[in-house]
Coordinates of C-alpha atoms in Angstrom, one line a residue:
M791 CA 61.6 -101.2 25.4
L792 CA 60.4 -98.3 23.6
L793 CA 61.1 -94.8 25.2
I794 CA 58.8 -91.9 24.4
Y795 CA 59.7 -88.4 25.0
V796 CA 56.9 -85.8 25.6
Q797 CA 57.1 -82.1 27.2
R798 CA 54.0 -82.4 28.7
L799 CA 51.7 -85.6 29.3
T800 CA 48.4 -84.9 29.1
N801 CA 45.4 -87.4 29.7
R802 CA 44.5 -87.3 25.9
L803 CA 48.2 -88.1 24.9
G804 CA 48.6 -90.8 27.6
Y805 CA 45.6 -92.6 25.9
S806 CA 46.7 -92.3 22.8
I807 CA 49.9 -93.5 23.4
N808 CA 48.7 -96.4 25.5
V809 CA 46.1 -97.1 22.4
M810 CA 48.7 -97.2 19.8
M811 CA 51.6 -98.8 21.8
K812 CA 50.0 -101.4 24.1
H813 CA 46.6 -102.3 22.4
L814 CA 47.5 -101.9 18.7
L815 CA 51.3 -102.9 18.7
K816 CA 51.5 -104.9 21.8
T817 CA 55.0 -103.2 22.9
E818 CA 56.3 -102.5 25.9
F819 CA 57.0 -98.7 26.3
E820 CA 57.6 -95.9 29.0
I821 CA 56.9 -92.1 28.4
T822 CA 59.3 -89.5 29.9
T823 CA 59.3 -85.9 30.3
S824 CA 62.9 -85.9 31.2
R825 CA 65.3 -84.9 28.0
E826 CA 68.3 -86.4 30.0
A827 CA 66.8 -89.7 30.5
F828 CA 65.8 -89.8 26.7
D829 CA 69.2 -88.7 25.6
K830 CA 70.7 -91.5 27.7
H831 CA 68.5 -94.4 26.5
E832 CA 70.1 -96.6 24.1
G833 CA 67.1 -98.6 22.7
A834 CA 64.4 -97.6 20.5
K835 CA 63.0 -94.1 21.4
F836 CA 61.3 -91.2 19.7
G837 CA 60.2 -88.0 20.7
Y838 CA 56.8 -86.4 20.8
C839 CA 57.6 -82.7 21.3
E840 CA 57.6 -79.2 19.8
D841 CA 61.0 -79.4 18.2
P842 CA 63.3 -82.4 16.9
V843 CA 65.6 -84.5 19.5
G844 CA 68.9 -84.2 18.0
D845 CA 68.9 -87.3 15.5
S846 CA 66.6 -89.2 17.2
L847 CA 63.3 -90.2 15.8
W848 CA 60.8 -87.6 16.0
L849 CA 56.8 -87.1 15.5
Q850 CA 55.9 -83.7 15.2
P851 CA 52.9 -83.0 17.2
T852 CA 49.6 -81.1 16.5
S853 CA 47.2 -79.3 19.2
I854 CA 44.4 -81.7 20.0
L855 CA 46.1 -83.8 22.5
F856 CA 47.2 -80.9 24.6
E857 CA 43.6 -79.5 24.7
T858 CA 41.0 -80.2 27.1
S859 CA 37.9 -78.6 25.1
I860 CA 36.0 -80.0 22.5
Q861 CA 35.8 -77.8 19.4
G862 CA 35.8 -78.1 15.5
Q863 CA 39.2 -79.6 14.3
E864 CA 41.2 -78.6 11.2
L865 CA 41.6 -82.2 9.9
H866 CA 43.0 -81.3 6.2
Y867 CA 42.7 -84.6 4.9
H868 CA 44.9 -86.1 2.6
E869 CA 46.9 -89.4 1.5
Y870 CA 50.2 -90.6 2.5
E871 CA 51.5 -94.0 1.0
G872 CA 48.2 -94.5 -0.4
L873 CA 46.1 -94.4 2.8
P874 CA 44.2 -91.5 4.4
A875 CA 45.6 -89.2 6.9
I876 CA 44.5 -86.2 8.9
F877 CA 46.2 -83.8 11.0
P878 CA 49.1 -83.1 8.6
V879 CA 52.2 -81.9 9.8
Y880 CA 55.0 -80.0 7.8
N881 CA 58.4 -80.1 9.5
R882 CA 60.4 -83.0 6.8
Q883 CA 62.4 -84.1 10.1
S884 CA 58.8 -85.8 11.5
M885 CA 59.1 -89.7 10.9
L886 CA 55.4 -89.3 9.3
P887 CA 53.7 -86.3 7.6
F888 CA 51.0 -86.6 10.0
D889 CA 50.5 -86.6 13.3
V890 CA 49.5 -90.4 13.8
L891 CA 48.8 -90.2 17.6
A892 CA 46.2 -87.4 17.2
A893 CA 44.6 -88.9 14.0
T894 CA 44.3 -92.2 16.1
F895 CA 42.9 -90.0 19.1
Y896 CA 40.3 -88.4 16.7
M897 CA 38.9 -91.7 15.5
V898 CA 38.8 -93.9 18.5
S899 CA 37.7 -91.3 20.8
R900 CA 34.7 -90.7 18.3
Y901 CA 35.7 -87.0 18.5
E902 CA 33.5 -86.1 15.7
E903 CA 30.3 -87.7 17.4
Y904 CA 30.6 -85.0 20.4
L905 CA 30.3 -82.1 17.8
P906 CA 27.0 -80.9 16.2
H907 CA 25.6 -83.4 13.9
H908 CA 22.2 -85.0 12.3
T909 CA 20.7 -88.2 13.7
D910 CA 18.4 -90.3 12.3
V911 CA 14.7 -91.3 13.8
H912 CA 16.4 -93.2 16.6
G913 CA 18.5 -90.6 17.6
R914 CA 21.6 -92.4 16.1
F915 CA 24.8 -90.7 14.6
L916 CA 24.4 -91.6 11.0
A917 CA 27.4 -93.0 9.1
E918 CA 26.9 -90.0 6.4
E919 CA 28.0 -87.5 9.1
S920 CA 31.4 -89.5 9.5
L921 CA 34.6 -88.3 8.0
A922 CA 35.3 -91.8 6.8
Y923 CA 32.2 -92.2 4.8
Q924 CA 32.3 -88.7 3.4
K925 CA 36.2 -89.5 2.4
G926 CA 35.3 -92.9 1.5
F927 CA 37.5 -94.8 3.7
L928 CA 34.7 -96.3 6.3
Q929 CA 35.5 -99.9 5.0
T930 CA 39.5 -99.4 5.7
A931 CA 40.4 -100.3 9.2
I932 CA 42.6 -97.3 8.9
V933 CA 43.8 -96.7 12.7
D934 CA 45.3 -100.3 12.3
H935 CA 46.9 -99.3 9.1
W936 CA 48.4 -96.3 10.8
A937 CA 49.7 -98.4 13.5
I938 CA 51.5 -100.7 11.5
M939 CA 53.0 -97.7 9.5
L940 CA 54.3 -96.4 12.6
R941 CA 55.6 -99.6 13.9
N942 CA 57.5 -99.7 10.3
K943 CA 59.0 -96.8 10.9
I944 CA 60.6 -97.4 14.2
L945 CA 61.8 -100.7 13.0
E946 CA 63.5 -99.1 9.8
R947 CA 65.6 -97.2 12.8
Y948 CA 65.6 -99.6 15.3
P949 CA 65.5 -103.2 13.7
D950 CA 65.7 -104.9 17.2
A951 CA 62.6 -103.0 18.6
E952 CA 60.3 -105.9 19.6
F953 CA 56.5 -105.7 18.8
G954 CA 54.0 -108.4 19.8
K955 CA 52.4 -110.4 17.0
R956 CA 49.0 -109.1 15.7
T957 CA 46.7 -112.3 14.9
F958 CA 43.7 -112.3 13.0
E959 CA 40.4 -113.3 14.9
F960 CA 36.8 -114.3 14.0
V961 CA 33.9 -113.7 16.4
Q962 CA 30.6 -114.7 15.4
T963 CA 27.7 -112.4 17.6
V964 CA 24.0 -112.9 17.8
D965 CA 21.1 -110.4 18.9
I966 CA 18.4 -112.2 20.4
D967 CA 15.6 -109.5 19.9
S968 CA 13.0 -112.1 19.9
A969 CA 13.7 -115.9 20.7
F970 CA 10.6 -117.4 19.3
C971 CA 8.2 -116.0 16.4
Y972 CA 4.8 -118.1 17.6
R973 CA 5.8 -120.0 20.7
N974 CA 5.9 -118.5 24.3
K975 CA 4.4 -115.3 23.5
G976 CA 1.4 -115.7 25.9
F977 CA -2.3 -115.5 25.0
F978 CA -3.1 -112.2 24.3
R979 CA 0.0 -111.6 22.3
T980 CA -0.9 -114.8 20.4
L981 CA -4.3 -113.7 19.8
I982 CA -3.3 -110.3 18.5
G983 CA -0.9 -111.5 16.5
L984 CA -3.1 -113.9 14.7
A985 CA -5.4 -111.1 14.2
R986 CA -3.0 -108.9 12.6
D987 CA -2.2 -111.8 10.2
I988 CA -5.5 -112.2 9.2
L989 CA -7.2 -108.6 9.2
Q990 CA -4.0 -106.4 8.3
R991 CA -1.7 -108.7 6.2
K992 CA -4.1 -111.1 5.0
D993 CA -1.1 -113.5 5.2
F994 CA -2.8 -116.8 5.4
E995 CA 0.3 -118.8 5.2
A996 CA 1.4 -117.2 8.4
V997 CA -1.9 -118.2 9.9
A998 CA -1.1 -121.9 8.8
E999 CA 2.3 -121.6 10.1
R1000 CA 1.4 -120.4 13.5
F1001 CA -1.3 -123.1 13.9
A1002 CA 1.4 -125.8 13.0
V1003 CA 4.0 -124.4 15.1
L1004 CA 1.6 -124.0 18.3
T1005 CA 0.1 -127.6 17.7
G1006 CA 3.9 -129.0 17.7
K1007 CA 3.8 -130.0 14.1
R1008 CA 6.7 -127.6 13.1
E1009 CA 9.5 -125.9 14.7
D1010 CA 9.5 -122.1 15.2
P1011 CA 11.0 -120.3 12.5
Y1012 CA 12.8 -118.1 14.9
D1013 CA 14.0 -121.1 16.9
T1014 CA 17.7 -121.4 14.8
F1015 CA 19.9 -121.8 18.0
E1016 CA 21.0 -125.4 17.6
Y1017 CA 21.8 -124.3 13.7
L1018 CA 24.1 -121.7 15.3
L1019 CA 25.6 -124.1 17.9
D1020 CA 26.1 -126.5 15.1
H1021 CA 28.1 -123.7 13.1
K1022 CA 30.2 -122.4 15.7
R1023 CA 33.8 -122.3 14.5
S1024 CA 35.1 -119.8 16.6
K1025 CA 33.9 -117.4 19.7
L1026 CA 30.4 -117.0 19.6
I1027 CA 28.2 -114.6 21.9
F1028 CA 24.6 -114.2 22.2
F1029 CA 22.9 -110.7 23.1
V1030 CA 19.6 -111.0 24.9
H1031 CA 17.1 -108.7 24.9
L1032 CA 15.3 -109.0 28.3
G1033 CA 13.4 -105.7 28.5
D1034 CA 9.8 -105.2 28.6
Y1035 CA 7.3 -104.9 25.4
G1036 CA 7.2 -101.7 23.6
T1037 CA 7.1 -100.2 20.0
Y1038 CA 10.5 -101.1 19.4
D1039 CA 10.8 -104.0 21.7
K1040 CA 9.4 -107.3 21.2
P1041 CA 11.1 -109.8 23.2
T1042 CA 10.1 -113.3 24.8
S1043 CA 9.1 -112.5 28.1
Y1044 CA 12.0 -113.2 30.7
L1045 CA 9.5 -115.0 33.1
N1046 CA 8.9 -117.6 30.4
E1047 CA 10.3 -121.1 31.6
N1048 CA 11.0 -122.3 28.2
F1049 CA 12.9 -119.2 27.1
R1050 CA 14.9 -119.4 30.3
D1051 CA 15.6 -122.8 29.8
L1052 CA 16.9 -121.9 26.3
L1053 CA 19.1 -119.2 27.8
N1054 CA 20.7 -121.5 30.3
H1055 CA 21.4 -124.1 27.2
L1056 CA 23.0 -121.4 25.2
A1057 CA 25.0 -120.3 28.3
D1058 CA 26.6 -123.5 28.3
H1059 CA 27.9 -123.6 25.0
A1060 CA 28.5 -119.9 24.3
K1061 CA 29.4 -116.3 25.8
M1062 CA 26.5 -114.5 26.6
G1063 CA 25.5 -110.6 27.0
I1064 CA 22.8 -108.4 27.6
H1065 CA 20.9 -106.5 24.7
P1066 CA 19.5 -103.4 26.4
S1067 CA 16.2 -102.5 25.2
Y1068 CA 15.5 -99.3 22.9
D1069 CA 14.3 -97.4 25.7
V1070 CA 17.4 -97.3 27.8
L1071 CA 18.7 -94.0 26.1
E1072 CA 15.7 -92.4 27.9
H1073 CA 16.0 -94.8 30.9
P1074 CA 19.5 -95.9 31.5
N1075 CA 18.3 -97.2 35.0
K1076 CA 16.8 -100.1 32.8
V1077 CA 20.4 -101.3 31.8
A1078 CA 21.1 -102.6 35.3
E1079 CA 17.7 -104.2 35.9
Q1080 CA 17.9 -106.1 32.5
T1081 CA 21.3 -107.2 33.1
N1082 CA 20.4 -108.5 36.6
R1083 CA 17.3 -110.5 34.8
L1084 CA 20.1 -112.2 32.9
H1085 CA 22.2 -112.8 35.8
N1086 CA 19.3 -114.3 37.6
I1087 CA 18.4 -116.6 34.7
I1088 CA 21.8 -118.0 33.8
H1089 CA 23.8 -117.2 37.2
R1090 CA 26.8 -115.9 35.5
D1091 CA 28.3 -112.1 35.8
I1092 CA 27.0 -110.0 32.7
K1093 CA 30.1 -108.5 31.3
R1094 CA 29.0 -107.8 27.4
S1095 CA 26.4 -105.6 26.1
R1096 CA 25.1 -104.6 22.7
F1097 CA 22.5 -101.8 22.6
H1098 CA 19.2 -103.1 20.6
F1099 CA 18.8 -100.9 17.5
L1100 CA 22.4 -99.8 18.1
R1101 CA 21.2 -96.9 19.9
L1102 CA 24.4 -95.5 21.2
S1103 CA 25.1 -91.8 22.3
M1104 CA 28.3 -90.7 23.3
P1105 CA 29.2 -90.5 25.9
D1106 CA 26.1 -91.3 28.1
S1107 CA 25.4 -94.8 26.8
Y1108 CA 28.9 -96.0 27.8
R1109 CA 28.6 -94.1 31.3
T1110 CA 25.5 -96.1 31.6
L1111 CA 27.3 -99.5 31.2
I1112 CA 30.0 -98.5 33.4
E1113 CA 27.8 -97.6 36.4
A1114 CA 26.1 -101.0 35.6
E1115 CA 29.3 -102.6 35.8
V1116 CA 29.1 -104.0 32.3
L1117 CA 32.5 -103.4 30.9
N1118 CA 32.5 -104.7 27.4
D1119 CA 30.4 -103.1 24.7
Y1120 CA 29.8 -104.5 21.2
S1121 CA 27.8 -101.7 19.6
M1122 CA 30.2 -99.7 17.9
G1123 CA 29.3 -99.8 14.2
F1124 CA 26.7 -98.5 11.9
A1125 CA 23.3 -99.8 11.2
E1126 CA 23.2 -98.5 7.7
E1127 CA 26.5 -98.9 6.3
P1128 CA 29.3 -101.7 6.8
G1129 CA 32.5 -100.5 7.7
F1130 CA 34.7 -99.4 10.9
R1131 CA 32.9 -96.8 12.8
A1132 CA 35.9 -96.0 14.9
G1133 CA 38.4 -96.6 12.1
T1134 CA 39.8 -99.8 13.9
C1135 CA 38.6 -103.5 13.9
S1136 CA 40.9 -103.8 17.3
T1137 CA 39.3 -103.8 20.9
F1138 CA 40.5 -100.5 22.8
P1139 CA 39.4 -98.8 26.1
F1140 CA 36.7 -95.8 25.6
F1141 CA 37.9 -92.3 26.4
D1142 CA 35.3 -90.0 28.1
L1143 CA 35.8 -87.1 26.1
T1144 CA 33.5 -85.1 28.2
D1145 CA 35.3 -85.9 31.5
N1146 CA 38.6 -86.0 29.5
H1147 CA 39.6 -89.4 31.0
E1148 CA 40.3 -93.3 30.0
T1149 CA 37.7 -95.5 31.5
Q1150 CA 37.7 -99.2 32.2
L1151 CA 35.1 -100.0 29.6
W1152 CA 36.2 -101.9 26.5
I1153 CA 35.1 -101.4 23.0
H1154 CA 34.6 -104.4 20.7
P1155 CA 34.0 -102.6 17.3
F1156 CA 31.9 -104.6 14.9
C1157 CA 32.0 -104.2 10.9
V1158 CA 28.6 -105.4 9.2
M1159 CA 25.3 -106.6 10.5
D1160 CA 23.0 -109.1 8.3
T1161 CA 20.2 -106.1 8.4
T1162 CA 22.5 -103.4 7.1
L1163 CA 23.2 -105.5 3.9
Q1164 CA 19.7 -107.1 3.4
K1165 CA 17.5 -104.3 4.3
Y1166 CA 19.5 -101.0 4.3
K1167 CA 21.9 -101.9 1.1
K1168 CA 19.0 -104.1 -0.6
M1169 CA 22.0 -106.7 -1.5
T1170 CA 21.2 -110.1 -2.6
P1171 CA 23.2 -113.3 -0.8
D1172 CA 25.7 -113.2 -3.4
E1173 CA 26.2 -109.4 -3.0
A1174 CA 26.4 -109.9 0.4
M1175 CA 28.9 -112.7 0.5
D1176 CA 31.4 -110.3 -1.7
A1177 CA 30.8 -107.8 0.9
Y1178 CA 31.9 -110.3 3.8
R1179 CA 34.8 -111.4 1.7
N1180 CA 36.1 -107.9 1.4
L1181 CA 35.6 -106.7 4.8
I1182 CA 37.4 -110.0 5.9
D1183 CA 40.4 -109.4 3.6
E1184 CA 40.7 -106.1 5.0
I1185 CA 40.9 -107.3 8.6
K1186 CA 43.3 -110.0 7.5
S1187 CA 45.4 -107.3 6.1
V1188 CA 45.9 -105.7 9.4
E1189 CA 45.7 -108.9 11.3
G1190 CA 42.8 -107.8 13.1
K1191 CA 39.4 -109.1 14.7
F1192 CA 36.3 -109.6 12.5
S1193 CA 33.0 -109.0 14.3
G1194 CA 30.0 -109.4 12.4
I1195 CA 26.1 -109.4 13.8
W1196 CA 23.4 -112.0 13.3
H1197 CA 20.0 -112.3 14.3
N1198 CA 18.2 -115.7 15.0
Q1199 CA 15.5 -114.6 13.4
N1200 CA 17.1 -113.9 10.1
L1201 CA 18.4 -117.3 9.5
T1202 CA 14.9 -118.9 9.1
D1203 CA 16.0 -119.2 5.3
K1204 CA 12.5 -118.1 4.3
K1205 CA 11.0 -115.3 2.4
E1206 CA 13.4 -112.3 2.3
W1207 CA 15.9 -113.9 4.2
T1208 CA 16.0 -117.0 1.7
G1209 CA 19.7 -117.7 1.0
W1210 CA 21.1 -115.9 3.9
R1211 CA 22.0 -119.4 5.9
A1212 CA 24.6 -120.1 2.9
V1213 CA 26.1 -116.5 3.7
L1214 CA 26.6 -117.3 7.0
E1215 CA 28.1 -120.7 6.4
Q1216 CA 30.6 -119.4 3.4
T1217 CA 31.4 -116.5 5.7
I1218 CA 32.7 -118.8 8.3
D1219 CA 34.3 -121.1 5.9
Y1220 CA 36.1 -118.0 4.3
A1221 CA 37.3 -116.5 7.4
V1222 CA 38.5 -119.8 9.1
R1223 CA 39.8 -121.5 6.4

């Protein structure tokens, strides 16, 4: 067992050690404030304290983990062994030239998102506001690399120290913003859609397709669910929008019997989660309401969530989930850029920085979304495939978890999405080969 000596244990410090040792390095550890117990311990150990501890391993601390306020930090970005690093320390006896626990805390707590920043038109924290984007390491799972770096330093001194094996995982997730393009919309929505196609868009191809679908001559183009189930090669999770109709919310009605049958069918073959509507940021009580709708349809406990439009605001969005007893969130990523928003591809517990405590909510980061590459980055299918390969290679290098977002309506293989089914299929083949 690894023993870690600290002079003073704070909530931030305990959380950082827990994330690093338990969740990233999968090792048994104990924290002690007793120097005598530390000195007597004969196994793997290191000190995280003001001064070196004899000839034992020692990591020089910075101040952030002993603070309770939220304030601008002097990060002093630099590189060590070819990797980005922050919170440098200068005593050569320190086993690393930067405070890896402070650096990890800064990234996974999303400290920078509590500081003053610009948002986009949807109120989202922008990728360009992040340190990782500004310094060019957004597509590096830096926290996982730091963890491996720390593990290797410990193993150099204590070759018999035991660490659990990290294993690569591949998770497919699908957001169901609208299950159907034409079917099951109701008379008035169908009429409005038809008028829009004729009068505004003059899209007569869409008019013909709409009539073909409604008369049963053609499948609804958004109904790609059997295709997705047929290509399930690993864990598959559907996140379902069950909110009400609005400017940015165009779901199929949760009262529609065909839609309810579809959700029960999907629940028999995959994991299910809620996709809280755009307006839950302003009306947080709707999370519980929409979660109950899904529970009442599929008769399963709903423990997973991803916010529609990725409208995630720290810490309020996560507090809303905790209150609704939805304890797994999959929203941690950027809409406009691929990469690792929290610096990691690993699951970790949410730390509420305002209340200064670790919570029971688990954060499952994703690293790329189909619309990010096609709409924001204007990539072709071939360029997108290169992006997926690079991200998979990066995650495999740290034996982490790849999680990406797809949308059922983007797998029509038509118009601007022609060729994107091949991207999905090649991504799966590349990841699980």
